[in-house]
PDB file of C-alpha atoms in Angstrom:
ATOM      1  CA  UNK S   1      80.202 138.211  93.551  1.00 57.00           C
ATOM      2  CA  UNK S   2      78.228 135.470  94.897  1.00 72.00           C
ATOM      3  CA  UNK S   3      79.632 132.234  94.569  1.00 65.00           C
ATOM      4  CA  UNK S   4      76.585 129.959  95.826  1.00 70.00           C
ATOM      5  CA  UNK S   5      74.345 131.739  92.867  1.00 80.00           C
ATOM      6  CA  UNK S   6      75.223 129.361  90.295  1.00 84.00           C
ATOM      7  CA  UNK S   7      74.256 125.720  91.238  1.00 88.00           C
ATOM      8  CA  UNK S   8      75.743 124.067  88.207  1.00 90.00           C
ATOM      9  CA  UNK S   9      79.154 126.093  89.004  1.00 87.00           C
ATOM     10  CA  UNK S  10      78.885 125.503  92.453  1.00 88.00           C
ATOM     11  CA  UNK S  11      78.185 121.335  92.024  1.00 91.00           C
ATOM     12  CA  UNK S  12      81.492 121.524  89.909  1.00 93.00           C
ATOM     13  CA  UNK S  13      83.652 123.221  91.684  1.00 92.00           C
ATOM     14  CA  UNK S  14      82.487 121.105  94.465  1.00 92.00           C
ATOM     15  CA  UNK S  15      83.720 118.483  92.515  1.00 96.00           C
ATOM     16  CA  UNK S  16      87.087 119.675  91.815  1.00 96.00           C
ATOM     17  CA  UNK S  17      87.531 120.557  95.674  1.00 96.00           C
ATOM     18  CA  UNK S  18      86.938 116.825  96.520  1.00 96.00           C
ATOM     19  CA  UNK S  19      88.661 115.032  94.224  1.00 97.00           C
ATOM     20  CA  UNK S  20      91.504 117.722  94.886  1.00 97.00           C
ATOM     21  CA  UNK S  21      92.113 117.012  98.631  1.00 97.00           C
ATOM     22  CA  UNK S  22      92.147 112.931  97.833  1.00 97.00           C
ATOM     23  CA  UNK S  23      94.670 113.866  95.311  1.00 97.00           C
ATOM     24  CA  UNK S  24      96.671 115.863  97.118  1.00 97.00           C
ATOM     25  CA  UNK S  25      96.397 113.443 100.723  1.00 97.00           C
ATOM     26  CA  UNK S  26      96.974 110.672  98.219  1.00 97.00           C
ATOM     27  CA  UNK S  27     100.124 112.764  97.227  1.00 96.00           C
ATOM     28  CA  UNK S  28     101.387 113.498 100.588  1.00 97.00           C
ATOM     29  CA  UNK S  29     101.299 109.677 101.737  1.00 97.00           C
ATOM     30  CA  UNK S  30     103.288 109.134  98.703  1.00 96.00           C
ATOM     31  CA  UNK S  31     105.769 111.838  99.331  1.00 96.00           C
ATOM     32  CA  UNK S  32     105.947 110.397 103.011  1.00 96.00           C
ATOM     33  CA  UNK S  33     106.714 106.735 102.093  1.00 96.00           C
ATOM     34  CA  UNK S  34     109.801 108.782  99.654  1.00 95.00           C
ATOM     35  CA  UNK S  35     110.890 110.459 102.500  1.00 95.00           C
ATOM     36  CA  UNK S  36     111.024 107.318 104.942  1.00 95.00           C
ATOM     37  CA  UNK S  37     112.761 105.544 102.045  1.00 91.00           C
ATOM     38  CA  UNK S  38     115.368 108.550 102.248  1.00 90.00           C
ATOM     39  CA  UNK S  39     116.270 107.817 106.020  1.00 90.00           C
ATOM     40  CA  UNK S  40     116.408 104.140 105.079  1.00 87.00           C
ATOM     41  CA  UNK S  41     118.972 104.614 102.561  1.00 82.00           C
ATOM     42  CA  UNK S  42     120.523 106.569 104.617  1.00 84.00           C
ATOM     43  CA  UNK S  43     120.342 104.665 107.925  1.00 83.00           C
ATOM     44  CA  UNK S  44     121.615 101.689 105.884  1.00 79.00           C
ATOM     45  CA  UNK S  45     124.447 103.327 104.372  1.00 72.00           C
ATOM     46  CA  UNK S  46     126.584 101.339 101.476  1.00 62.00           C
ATOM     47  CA  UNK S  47     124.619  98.107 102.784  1.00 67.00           C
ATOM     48  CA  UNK S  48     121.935  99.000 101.085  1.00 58.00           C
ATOM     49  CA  UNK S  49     123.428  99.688  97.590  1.00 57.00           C
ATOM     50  CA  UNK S  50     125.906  96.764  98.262  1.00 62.00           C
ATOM     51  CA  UNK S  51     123.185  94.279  98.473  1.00 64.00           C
ATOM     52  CA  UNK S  52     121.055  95.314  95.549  1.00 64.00           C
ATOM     53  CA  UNK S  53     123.638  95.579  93.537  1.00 64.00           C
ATOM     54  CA  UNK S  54     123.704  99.232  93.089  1.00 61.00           C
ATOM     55  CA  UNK S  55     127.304 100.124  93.537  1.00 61.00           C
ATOM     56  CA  UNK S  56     126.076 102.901  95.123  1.00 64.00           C
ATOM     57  CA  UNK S  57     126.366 103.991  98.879  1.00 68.00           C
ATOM     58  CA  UNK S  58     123.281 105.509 100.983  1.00 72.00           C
ATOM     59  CA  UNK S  59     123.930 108.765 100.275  1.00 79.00           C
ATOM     60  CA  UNK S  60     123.177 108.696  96.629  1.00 81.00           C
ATOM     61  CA  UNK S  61     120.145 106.329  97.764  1.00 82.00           C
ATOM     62  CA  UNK S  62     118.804 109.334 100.456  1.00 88.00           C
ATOM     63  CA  UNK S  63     119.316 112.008  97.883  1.00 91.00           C
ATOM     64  CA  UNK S  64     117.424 110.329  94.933  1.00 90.00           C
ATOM     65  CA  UNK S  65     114.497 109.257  97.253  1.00 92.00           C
ATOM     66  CA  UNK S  66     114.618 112.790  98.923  1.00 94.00           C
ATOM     67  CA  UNK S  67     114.229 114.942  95.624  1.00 94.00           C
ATOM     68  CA  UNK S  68     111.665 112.752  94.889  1.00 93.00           C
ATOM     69  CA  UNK S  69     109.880 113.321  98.073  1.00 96.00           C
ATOM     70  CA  UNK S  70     110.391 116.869  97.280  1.00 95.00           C
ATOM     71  CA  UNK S  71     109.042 116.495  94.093  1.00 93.00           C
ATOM     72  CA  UNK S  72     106.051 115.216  95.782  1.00 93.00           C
ATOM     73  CA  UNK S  73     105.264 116.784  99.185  1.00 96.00           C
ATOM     74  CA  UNK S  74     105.769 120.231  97.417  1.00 96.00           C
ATOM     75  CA  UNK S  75     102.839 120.182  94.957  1.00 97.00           C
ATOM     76  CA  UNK S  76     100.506 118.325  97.622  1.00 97.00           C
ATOM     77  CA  UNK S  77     100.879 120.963  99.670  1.00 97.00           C
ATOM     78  CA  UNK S  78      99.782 123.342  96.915  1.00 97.00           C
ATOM     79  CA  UNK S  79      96.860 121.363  96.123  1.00 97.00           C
ATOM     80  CA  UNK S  80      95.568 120.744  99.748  1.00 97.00           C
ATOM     81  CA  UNK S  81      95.866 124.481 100.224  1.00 97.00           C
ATOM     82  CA  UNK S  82      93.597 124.861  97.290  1.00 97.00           C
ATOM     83  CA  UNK S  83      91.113 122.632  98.505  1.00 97.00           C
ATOM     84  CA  UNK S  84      90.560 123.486 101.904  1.00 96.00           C
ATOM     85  CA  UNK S  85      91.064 127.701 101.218  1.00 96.00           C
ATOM     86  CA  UNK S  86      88.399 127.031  98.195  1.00 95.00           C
ATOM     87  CA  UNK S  87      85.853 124.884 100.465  1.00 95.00           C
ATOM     88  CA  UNK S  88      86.125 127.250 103.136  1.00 95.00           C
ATOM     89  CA  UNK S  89      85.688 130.705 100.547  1.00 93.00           C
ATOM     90  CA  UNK S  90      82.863 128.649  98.688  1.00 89.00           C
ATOM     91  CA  UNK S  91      81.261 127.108 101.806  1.00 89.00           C
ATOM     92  CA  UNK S  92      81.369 130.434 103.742  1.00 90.00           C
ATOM     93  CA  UNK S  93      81.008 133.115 100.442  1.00 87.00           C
ATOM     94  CA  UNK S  94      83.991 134.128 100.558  1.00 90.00           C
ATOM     95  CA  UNK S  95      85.756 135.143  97.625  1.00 91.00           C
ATOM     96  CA  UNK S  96      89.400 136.097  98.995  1.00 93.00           C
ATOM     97  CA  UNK S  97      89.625 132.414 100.577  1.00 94.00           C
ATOM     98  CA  UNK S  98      87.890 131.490  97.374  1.00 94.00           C
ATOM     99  CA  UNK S  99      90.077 133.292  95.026  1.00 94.00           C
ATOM    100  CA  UNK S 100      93.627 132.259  97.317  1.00 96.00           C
ATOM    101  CA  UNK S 101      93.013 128.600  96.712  1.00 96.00           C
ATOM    102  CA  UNK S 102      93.328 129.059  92.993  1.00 96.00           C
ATOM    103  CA  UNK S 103      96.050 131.089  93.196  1.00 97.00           C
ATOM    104  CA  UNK S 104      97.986 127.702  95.365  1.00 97.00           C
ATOM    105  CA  UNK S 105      95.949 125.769  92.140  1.00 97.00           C
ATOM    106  CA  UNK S 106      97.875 128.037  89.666  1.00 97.00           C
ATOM    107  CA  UNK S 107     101.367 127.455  91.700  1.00 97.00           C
ATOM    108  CA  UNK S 108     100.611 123.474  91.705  1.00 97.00           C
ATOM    109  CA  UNK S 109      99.813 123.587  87.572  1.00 97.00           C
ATOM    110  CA  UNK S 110     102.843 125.908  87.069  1.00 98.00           C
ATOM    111  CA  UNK S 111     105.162 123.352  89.250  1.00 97.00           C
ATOM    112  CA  UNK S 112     103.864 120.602  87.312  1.00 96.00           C
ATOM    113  CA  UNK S 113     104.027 122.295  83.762  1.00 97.00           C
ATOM    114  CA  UNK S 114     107.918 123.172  84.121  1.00 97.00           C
ATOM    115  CA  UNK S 115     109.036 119.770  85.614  1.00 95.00           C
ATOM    116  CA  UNK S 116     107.334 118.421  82.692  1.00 97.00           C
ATOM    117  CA  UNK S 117     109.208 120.561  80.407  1.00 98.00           C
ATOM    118  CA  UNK S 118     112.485 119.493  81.852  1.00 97.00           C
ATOM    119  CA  UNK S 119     112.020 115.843  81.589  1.00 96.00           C
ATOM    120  CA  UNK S 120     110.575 116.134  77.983  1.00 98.00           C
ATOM    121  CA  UNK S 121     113.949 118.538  77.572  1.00 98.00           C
ATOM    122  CA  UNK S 122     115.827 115.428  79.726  1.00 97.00           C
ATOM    123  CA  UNK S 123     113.965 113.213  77.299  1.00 98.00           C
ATOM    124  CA  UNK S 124     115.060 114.969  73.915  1.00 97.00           C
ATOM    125  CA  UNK S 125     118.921 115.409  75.333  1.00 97.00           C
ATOM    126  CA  UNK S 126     119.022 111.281  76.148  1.00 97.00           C
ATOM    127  CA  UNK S 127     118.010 110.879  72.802  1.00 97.00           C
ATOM    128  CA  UNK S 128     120.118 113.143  70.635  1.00 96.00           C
ATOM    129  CA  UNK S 129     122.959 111.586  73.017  1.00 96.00           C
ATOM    130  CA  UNK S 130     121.490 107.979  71.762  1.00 96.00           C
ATOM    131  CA  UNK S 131     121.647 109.231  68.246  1.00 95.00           C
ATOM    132  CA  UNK S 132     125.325 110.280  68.216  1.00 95.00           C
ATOM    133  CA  UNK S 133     126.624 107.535  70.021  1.00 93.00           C
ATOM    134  CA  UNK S 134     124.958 105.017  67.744  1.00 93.00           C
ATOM    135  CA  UNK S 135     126.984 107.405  64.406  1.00 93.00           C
ATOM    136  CA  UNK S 136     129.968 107.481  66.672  1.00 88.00           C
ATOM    137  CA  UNK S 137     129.821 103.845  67.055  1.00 82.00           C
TER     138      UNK S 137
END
């Protein structure tokens, strides 16, 4: 297969790889700031929690921040790996690098397709909770 045949395919795709890599670098700054907000919370300890009022110490603080950090270096990865295997496979005609960038595209859709399932599952339980407290009540 030649991937460079196609000019329309080949301006898209170009497309996608771009805006991809700001995504995902976008992403991974994100993710970082969660992370250094993680060591903060925990660095501060119960100070932290104390003085906003929380009532919580800095553990709860560094694990909240540090899923969500997860939740956001994870998929960037994903995504950068797409972008730079793809550019590389395109750029070079190469469709194993080519191909292997949509397979980290497919893992960073599929990530993002079941967390959105569980807080849409989340979503429906806080309701139905909402719901039977308000008949309890």
């Amino acid at each position: 297969m030649k991937l460079t045949e196609n000019k329309d395919f080949y301006n898209s795709v170009d497309k996608i790889i771009y805006w991809s890599k700001l995504f995902a670098v976008l992403m991974i700054i994100g993710g970082a700031f969660f992370a250094l907000f993680a060591l903060i919370g925990l660095a501060m300890g119960s100070t932290m929690g104390d003085a906003m009022g929380l009532g919580v110490g800095g553990g709860a603080i560094f694990f909240i921040y540090a899923v969500l950090a997860a939740l956001y270096l994870v998929p960037a990865i994903w995504l950068l790996n797409f972008s730079n295997k793809s550019r590389k496979g395109l750029n070079n005609d190469d469709e194993g690098l080519f191909v292997e960038g949509f397979v980290n595209l497919g893992k960073y859709y599929k990530f993002w397709g079941v967390t959105t399932a569980i807080i849409l599952g989340l979503y429906l339980l806080f309701f139905l909770a909402a719901i039977i407290g308000a008949i309890a009540f």
